[in-house]
PDB file of C-alpha atoms in Angstrom:
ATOM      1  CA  UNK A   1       5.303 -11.844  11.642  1.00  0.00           C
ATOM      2  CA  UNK A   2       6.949 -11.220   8.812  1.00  0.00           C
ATOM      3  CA  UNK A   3       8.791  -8.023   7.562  1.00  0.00           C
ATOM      4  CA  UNK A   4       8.503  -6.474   4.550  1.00  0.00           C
ATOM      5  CA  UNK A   5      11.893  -4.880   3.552  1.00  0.00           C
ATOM      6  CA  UNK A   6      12.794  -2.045   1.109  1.00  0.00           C
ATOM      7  CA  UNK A   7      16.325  -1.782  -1.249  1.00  0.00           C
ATOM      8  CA  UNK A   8      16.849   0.667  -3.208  1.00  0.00           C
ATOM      9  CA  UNK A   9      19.157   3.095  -4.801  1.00  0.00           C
ATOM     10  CA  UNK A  10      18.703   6.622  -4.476  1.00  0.00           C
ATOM     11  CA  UNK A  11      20.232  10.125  -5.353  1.00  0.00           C
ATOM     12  CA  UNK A  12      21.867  12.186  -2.696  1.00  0.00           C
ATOM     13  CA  UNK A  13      18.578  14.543  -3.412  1.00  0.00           C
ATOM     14  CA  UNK A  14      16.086  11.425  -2.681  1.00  0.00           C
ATOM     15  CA  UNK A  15      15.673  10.218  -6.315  1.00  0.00           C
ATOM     16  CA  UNK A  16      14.846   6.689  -7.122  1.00  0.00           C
ATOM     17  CA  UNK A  17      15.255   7.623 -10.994  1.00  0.00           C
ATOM     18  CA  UNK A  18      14.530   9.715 -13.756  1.00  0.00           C
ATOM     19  CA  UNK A  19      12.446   9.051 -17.033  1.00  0.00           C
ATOM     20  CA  UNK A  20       9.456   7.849 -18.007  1.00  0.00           C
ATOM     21  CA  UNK A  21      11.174   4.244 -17.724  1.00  0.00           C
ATOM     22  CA  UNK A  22      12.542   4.327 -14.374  1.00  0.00           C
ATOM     23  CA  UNK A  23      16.455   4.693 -15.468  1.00  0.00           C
ATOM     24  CA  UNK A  24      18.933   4.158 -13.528  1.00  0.00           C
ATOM     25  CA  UNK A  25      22.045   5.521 -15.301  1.00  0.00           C
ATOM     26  CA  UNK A  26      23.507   7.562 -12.745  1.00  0.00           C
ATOM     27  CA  UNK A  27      23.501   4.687 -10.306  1.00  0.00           C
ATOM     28  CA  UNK A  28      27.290   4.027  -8.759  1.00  0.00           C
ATOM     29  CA  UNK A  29      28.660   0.344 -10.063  1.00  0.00           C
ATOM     30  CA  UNK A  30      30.255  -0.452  -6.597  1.00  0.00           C
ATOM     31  CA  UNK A  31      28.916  -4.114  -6.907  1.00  0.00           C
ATOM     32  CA  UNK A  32      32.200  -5.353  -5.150  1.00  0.00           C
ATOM     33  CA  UNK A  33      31.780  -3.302  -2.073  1.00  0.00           C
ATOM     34  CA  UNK A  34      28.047  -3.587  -1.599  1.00  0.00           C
ATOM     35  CA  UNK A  35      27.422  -7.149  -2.611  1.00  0.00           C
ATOM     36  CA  UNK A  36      27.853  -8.833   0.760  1.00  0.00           C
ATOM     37  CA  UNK A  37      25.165  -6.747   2.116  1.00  0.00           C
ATOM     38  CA  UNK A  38      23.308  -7.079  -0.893  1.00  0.00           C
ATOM     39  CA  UNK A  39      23.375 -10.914  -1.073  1.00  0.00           C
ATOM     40  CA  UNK A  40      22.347 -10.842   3.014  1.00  0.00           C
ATOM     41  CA  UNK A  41      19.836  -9.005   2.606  1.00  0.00           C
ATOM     42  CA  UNK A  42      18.021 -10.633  -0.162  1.00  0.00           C
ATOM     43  CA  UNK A  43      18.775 -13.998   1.402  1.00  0.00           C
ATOM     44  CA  UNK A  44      16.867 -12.982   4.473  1.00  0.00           C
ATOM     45  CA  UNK A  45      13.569 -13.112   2.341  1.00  0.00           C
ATOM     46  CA  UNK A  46      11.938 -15.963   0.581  1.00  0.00           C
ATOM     47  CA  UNK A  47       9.541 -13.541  -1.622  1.00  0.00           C
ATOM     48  CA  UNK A  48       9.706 -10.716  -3.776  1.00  0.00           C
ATOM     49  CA  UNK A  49       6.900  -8.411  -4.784  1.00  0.00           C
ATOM     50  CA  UNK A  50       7.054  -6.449  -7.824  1.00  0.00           C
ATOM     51  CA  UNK A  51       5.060  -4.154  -9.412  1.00  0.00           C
ATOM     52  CA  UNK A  52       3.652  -4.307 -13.223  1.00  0.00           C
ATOM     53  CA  UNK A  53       6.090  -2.215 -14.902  1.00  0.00           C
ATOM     54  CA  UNK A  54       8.938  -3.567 -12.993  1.00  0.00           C
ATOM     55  CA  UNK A  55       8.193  -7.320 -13.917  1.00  0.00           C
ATOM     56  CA  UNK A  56       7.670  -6.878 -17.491  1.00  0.00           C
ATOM     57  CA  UNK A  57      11.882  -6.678 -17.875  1.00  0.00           C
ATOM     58  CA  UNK A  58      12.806  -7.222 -14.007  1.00  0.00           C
ATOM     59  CA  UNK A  59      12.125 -11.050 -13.760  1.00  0.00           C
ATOM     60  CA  UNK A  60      13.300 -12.208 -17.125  1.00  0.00           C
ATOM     61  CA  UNK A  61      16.486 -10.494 -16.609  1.00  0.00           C
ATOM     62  CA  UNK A  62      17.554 -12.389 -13.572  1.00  0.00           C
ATOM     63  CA  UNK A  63      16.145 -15.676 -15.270  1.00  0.00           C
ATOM     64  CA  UNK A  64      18.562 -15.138 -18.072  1.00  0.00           C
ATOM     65  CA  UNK A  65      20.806 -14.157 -15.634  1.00  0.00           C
ATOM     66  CA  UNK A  66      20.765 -17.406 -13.018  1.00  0.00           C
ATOM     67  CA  UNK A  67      22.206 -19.398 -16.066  1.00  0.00           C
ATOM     68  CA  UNK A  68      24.796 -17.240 -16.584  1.00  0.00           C
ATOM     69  CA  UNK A  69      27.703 -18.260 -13.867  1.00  0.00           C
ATOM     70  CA  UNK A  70      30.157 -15.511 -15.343  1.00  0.00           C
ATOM     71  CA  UNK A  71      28.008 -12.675 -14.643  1.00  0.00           C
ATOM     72  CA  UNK A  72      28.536 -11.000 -11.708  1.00  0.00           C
ATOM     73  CA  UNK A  73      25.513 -11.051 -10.505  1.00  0.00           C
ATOM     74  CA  UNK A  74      24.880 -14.534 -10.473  1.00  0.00           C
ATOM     75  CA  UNK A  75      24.963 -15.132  -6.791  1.00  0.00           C
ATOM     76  CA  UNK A  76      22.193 -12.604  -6.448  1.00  0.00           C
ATOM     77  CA  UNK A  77      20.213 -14.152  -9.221  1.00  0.00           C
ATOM     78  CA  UNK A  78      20.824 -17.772  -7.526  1.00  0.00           C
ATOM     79  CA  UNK A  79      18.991 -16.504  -4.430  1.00  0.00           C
ATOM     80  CA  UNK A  80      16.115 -14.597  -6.505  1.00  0.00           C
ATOM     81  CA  UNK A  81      15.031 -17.221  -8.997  1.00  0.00           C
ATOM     82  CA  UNK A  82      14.280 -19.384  -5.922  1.00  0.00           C
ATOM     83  CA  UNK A  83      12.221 -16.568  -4.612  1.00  0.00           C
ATOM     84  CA  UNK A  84       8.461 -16.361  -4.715  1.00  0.00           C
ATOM     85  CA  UNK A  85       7.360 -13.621  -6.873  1.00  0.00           C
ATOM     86  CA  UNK A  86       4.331 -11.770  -6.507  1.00  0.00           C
ATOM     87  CA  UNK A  87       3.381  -9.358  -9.212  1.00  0.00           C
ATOM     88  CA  UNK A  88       0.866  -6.464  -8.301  1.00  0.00           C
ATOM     89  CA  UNK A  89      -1.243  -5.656 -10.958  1.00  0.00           C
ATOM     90  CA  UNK A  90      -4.472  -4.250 -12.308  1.00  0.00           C
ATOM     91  CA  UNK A  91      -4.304  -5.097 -15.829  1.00  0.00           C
ATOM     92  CA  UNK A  92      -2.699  -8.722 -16.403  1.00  0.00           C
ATOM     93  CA  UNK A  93      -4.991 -11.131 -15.942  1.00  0.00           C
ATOM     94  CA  UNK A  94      -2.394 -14.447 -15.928  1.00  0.00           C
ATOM     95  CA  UNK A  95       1.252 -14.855 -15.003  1.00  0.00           C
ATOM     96  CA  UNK A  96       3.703 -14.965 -17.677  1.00  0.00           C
ATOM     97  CA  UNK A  97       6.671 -15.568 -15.704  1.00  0.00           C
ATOM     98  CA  UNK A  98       8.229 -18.748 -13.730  1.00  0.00           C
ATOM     99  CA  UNK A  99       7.521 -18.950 -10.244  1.00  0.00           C
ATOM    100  CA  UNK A 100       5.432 -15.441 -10.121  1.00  0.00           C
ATOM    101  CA  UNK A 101       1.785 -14.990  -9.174  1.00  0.00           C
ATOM    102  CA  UNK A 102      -0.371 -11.684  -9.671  1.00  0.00           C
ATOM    103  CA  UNK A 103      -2.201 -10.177  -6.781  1.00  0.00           C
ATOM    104  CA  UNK A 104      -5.273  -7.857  -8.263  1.00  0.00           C
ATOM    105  CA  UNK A 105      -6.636  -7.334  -4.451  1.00  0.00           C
ATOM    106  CA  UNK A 106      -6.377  -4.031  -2.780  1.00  0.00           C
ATOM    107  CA  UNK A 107      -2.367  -3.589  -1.767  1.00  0.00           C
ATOM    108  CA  UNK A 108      -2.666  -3.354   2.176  1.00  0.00           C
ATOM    109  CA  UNK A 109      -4.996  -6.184   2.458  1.00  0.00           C
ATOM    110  CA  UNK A 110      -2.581  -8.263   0.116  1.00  0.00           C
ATOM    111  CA  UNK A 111       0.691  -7.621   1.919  1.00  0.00           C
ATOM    112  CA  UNK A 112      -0.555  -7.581   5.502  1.00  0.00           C
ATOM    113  CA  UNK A 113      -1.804 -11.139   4.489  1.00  0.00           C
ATOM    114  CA  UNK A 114       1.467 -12.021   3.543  1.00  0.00           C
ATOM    115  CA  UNK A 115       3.008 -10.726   6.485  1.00  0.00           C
ATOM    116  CA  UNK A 116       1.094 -13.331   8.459  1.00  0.00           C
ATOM    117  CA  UNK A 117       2.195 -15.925   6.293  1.00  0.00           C
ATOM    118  CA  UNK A 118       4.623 -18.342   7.300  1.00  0.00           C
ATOM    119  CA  UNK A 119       8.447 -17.984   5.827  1.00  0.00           C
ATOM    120  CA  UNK A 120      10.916 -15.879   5.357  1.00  0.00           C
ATOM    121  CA  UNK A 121      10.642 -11.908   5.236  1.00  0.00           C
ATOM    122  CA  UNK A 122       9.874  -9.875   2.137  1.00  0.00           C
ATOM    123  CA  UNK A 123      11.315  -7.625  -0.410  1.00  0.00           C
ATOM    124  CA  UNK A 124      10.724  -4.992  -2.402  1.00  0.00           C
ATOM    125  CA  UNK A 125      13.413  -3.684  -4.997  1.00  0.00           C
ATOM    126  CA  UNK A 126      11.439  -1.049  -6.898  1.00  0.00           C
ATOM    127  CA  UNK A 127       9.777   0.449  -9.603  1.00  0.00           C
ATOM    128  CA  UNK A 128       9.493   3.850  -8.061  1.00  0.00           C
ATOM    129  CA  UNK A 129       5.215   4.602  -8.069  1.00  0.00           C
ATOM    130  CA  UNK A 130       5.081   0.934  -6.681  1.00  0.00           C
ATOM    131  CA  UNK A 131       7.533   1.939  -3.991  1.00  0.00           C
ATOM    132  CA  UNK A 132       5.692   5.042  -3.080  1.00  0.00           C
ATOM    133  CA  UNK A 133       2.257   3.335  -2.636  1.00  0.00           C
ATOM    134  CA  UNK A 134       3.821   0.764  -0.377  1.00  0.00           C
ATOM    135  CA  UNK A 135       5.670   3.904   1.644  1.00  0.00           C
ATOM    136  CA  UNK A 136       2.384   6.220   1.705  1.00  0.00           C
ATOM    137  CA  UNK A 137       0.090   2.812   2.953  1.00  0.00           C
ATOM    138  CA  UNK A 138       2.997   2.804   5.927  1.00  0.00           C
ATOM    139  CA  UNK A 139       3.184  -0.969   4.646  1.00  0.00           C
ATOM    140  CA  UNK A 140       7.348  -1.058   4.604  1.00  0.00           C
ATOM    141  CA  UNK A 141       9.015  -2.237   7.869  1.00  0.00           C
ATOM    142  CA  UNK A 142      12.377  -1.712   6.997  1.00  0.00           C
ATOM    143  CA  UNK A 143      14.414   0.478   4.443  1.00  0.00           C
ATOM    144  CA  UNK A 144      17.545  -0.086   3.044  1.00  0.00           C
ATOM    145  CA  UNK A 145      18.515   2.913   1.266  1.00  0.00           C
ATOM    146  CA  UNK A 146      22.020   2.972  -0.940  1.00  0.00           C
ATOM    147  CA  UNK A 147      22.640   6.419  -1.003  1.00  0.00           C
ATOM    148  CA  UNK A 148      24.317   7.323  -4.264  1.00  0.00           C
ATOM    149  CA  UNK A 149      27.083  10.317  -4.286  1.00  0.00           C
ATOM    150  CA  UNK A 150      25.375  12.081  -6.915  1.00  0.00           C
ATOM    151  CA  UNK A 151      22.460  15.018  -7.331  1.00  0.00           C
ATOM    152  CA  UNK A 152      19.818  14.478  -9.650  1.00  0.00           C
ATOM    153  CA  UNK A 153      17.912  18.187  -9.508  1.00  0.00           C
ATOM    154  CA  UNK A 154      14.761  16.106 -10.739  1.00  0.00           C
ATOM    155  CA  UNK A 155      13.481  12.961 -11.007  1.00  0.00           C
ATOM    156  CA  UNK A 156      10.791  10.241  -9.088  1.00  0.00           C
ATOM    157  CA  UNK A 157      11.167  10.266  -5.748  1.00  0.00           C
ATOM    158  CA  UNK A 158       9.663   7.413  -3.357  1.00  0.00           C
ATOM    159  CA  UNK A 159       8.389   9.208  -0.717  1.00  0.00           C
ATOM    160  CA  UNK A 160       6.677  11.980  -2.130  1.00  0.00           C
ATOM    161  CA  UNK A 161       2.978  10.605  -1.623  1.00  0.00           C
ATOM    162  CA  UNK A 162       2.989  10.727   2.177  1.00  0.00           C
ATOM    163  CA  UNK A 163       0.583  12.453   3.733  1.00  0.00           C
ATOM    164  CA  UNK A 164       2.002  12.444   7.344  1.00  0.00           C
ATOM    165  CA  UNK A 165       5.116  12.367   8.129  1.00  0.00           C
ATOM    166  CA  UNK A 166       6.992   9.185   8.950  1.00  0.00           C
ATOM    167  CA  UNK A 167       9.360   8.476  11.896  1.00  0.00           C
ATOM    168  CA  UNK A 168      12.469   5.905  11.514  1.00  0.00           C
ATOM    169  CA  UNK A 169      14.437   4.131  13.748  1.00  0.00           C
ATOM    170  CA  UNK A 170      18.302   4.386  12.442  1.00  0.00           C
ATOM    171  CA  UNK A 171      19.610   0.848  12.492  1.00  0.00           C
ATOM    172  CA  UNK A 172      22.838   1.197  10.536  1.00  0.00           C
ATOM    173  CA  UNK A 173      25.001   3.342   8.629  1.00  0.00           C
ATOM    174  CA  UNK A 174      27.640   2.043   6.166  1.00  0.00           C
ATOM    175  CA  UNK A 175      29.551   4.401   3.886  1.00  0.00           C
ATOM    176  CA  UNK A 176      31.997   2.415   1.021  1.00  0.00           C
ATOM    177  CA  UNK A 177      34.706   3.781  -0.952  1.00  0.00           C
ATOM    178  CA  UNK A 178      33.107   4.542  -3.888  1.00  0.00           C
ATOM    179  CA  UNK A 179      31.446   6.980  -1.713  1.00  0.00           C
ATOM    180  CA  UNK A 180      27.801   5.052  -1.285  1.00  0.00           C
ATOM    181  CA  UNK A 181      26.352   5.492   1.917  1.00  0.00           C
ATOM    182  CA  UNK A 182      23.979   2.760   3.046  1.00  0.00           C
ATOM    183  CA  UNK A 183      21.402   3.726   5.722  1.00  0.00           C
ATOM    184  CA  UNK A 184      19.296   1.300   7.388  1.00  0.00           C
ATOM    185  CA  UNK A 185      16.320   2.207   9.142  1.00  0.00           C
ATOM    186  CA  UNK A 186      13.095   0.656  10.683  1.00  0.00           C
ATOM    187  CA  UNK A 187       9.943   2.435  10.381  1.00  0.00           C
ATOM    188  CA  UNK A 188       7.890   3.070  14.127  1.00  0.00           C
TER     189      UNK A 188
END
């Protein structure tokens, strides 16, 4: 069966961002130190899913960015634009984007039918509500939380729309120089 895997950065408080559009300012550029991990991780799945908001600006941005080999996050953008993309949404009625597909089902019944699908795991990178329905359904089997040295005070956090609480299995700890803590964990 497949896994479906979580990355994301967060706040030393547990925020995912702040804003009505999801920003990120406050996130730590360590792309040198975490970008091994990074590029393992998201090689270990062959799809993405994505919610609405996300795509609109996530998915052309690493298509621009995949013919780009200065940037440096072309490696990363190699391994997502071969990626299957699936878009959850209740409003677009036809895909817009290269090698992305909408799913307009009901969210559990659509990812615990790609579970059982043949391949490669899954991944989820964000937007934040997105995140949270996939955490309060219990639907993410792995987390992979970069931990940013900062404190918001405020902001959206992922995990605020469970209703019981959730047990993890600590799988790994990193911490990096720039004073990021990764924290891997499985859920029970």
């Amino acid at each position: 069966m497949r896994k479906l895997k979580l990355q994301m950065q967060v706040s030393l408080d547990g925020f995912n961002s702040t804003g009505p559009n999801d920003e990120q300012k406050w996130v730590t550029w360590a792309w040198d130190e975490i970008k091994p991990y990074v590029l393992d991780l998201a090689d270990s799945a062959d799809t993405e899913i994505i919610g609405r908001k996300l795509a609109a600006d996530y998915i052309p941005y690493w298509l621009d960015t995949v013919t780009k080999p200065e940037d440096p996050m072309y490696e990363l953008a190699k391994i997502k634009a071969n990626q299957k993309k699936i878009v959850f949404t209740k409003t677009l009625e036809k895909s817009v984007w290269k090698n992305a597909e909408l799913a307009k089902g009901n969210l559990t019944e659509g990812i615990n039918k790609m579970k059982n699908q043949s391949g490669k795991d899954i991944i989820v990178y964000g937007g934040s509500s997105f995140v949270s329905a996939l955490v309060k359904e219990n639907l993410i089997d792995e987390i992979h939380l970069f931990v940013n040295p900062i404190v918001l005070g405020s902001g959206i956090p992922i995990f605020d729309k469970l209703e019981n609480w959730q047990h993890l299995k600590l799988i790994k700890s990193l911490s990096f120089n720039s004073g990021i803590v990764l924290l891997h964990y499985e859920t029970k």
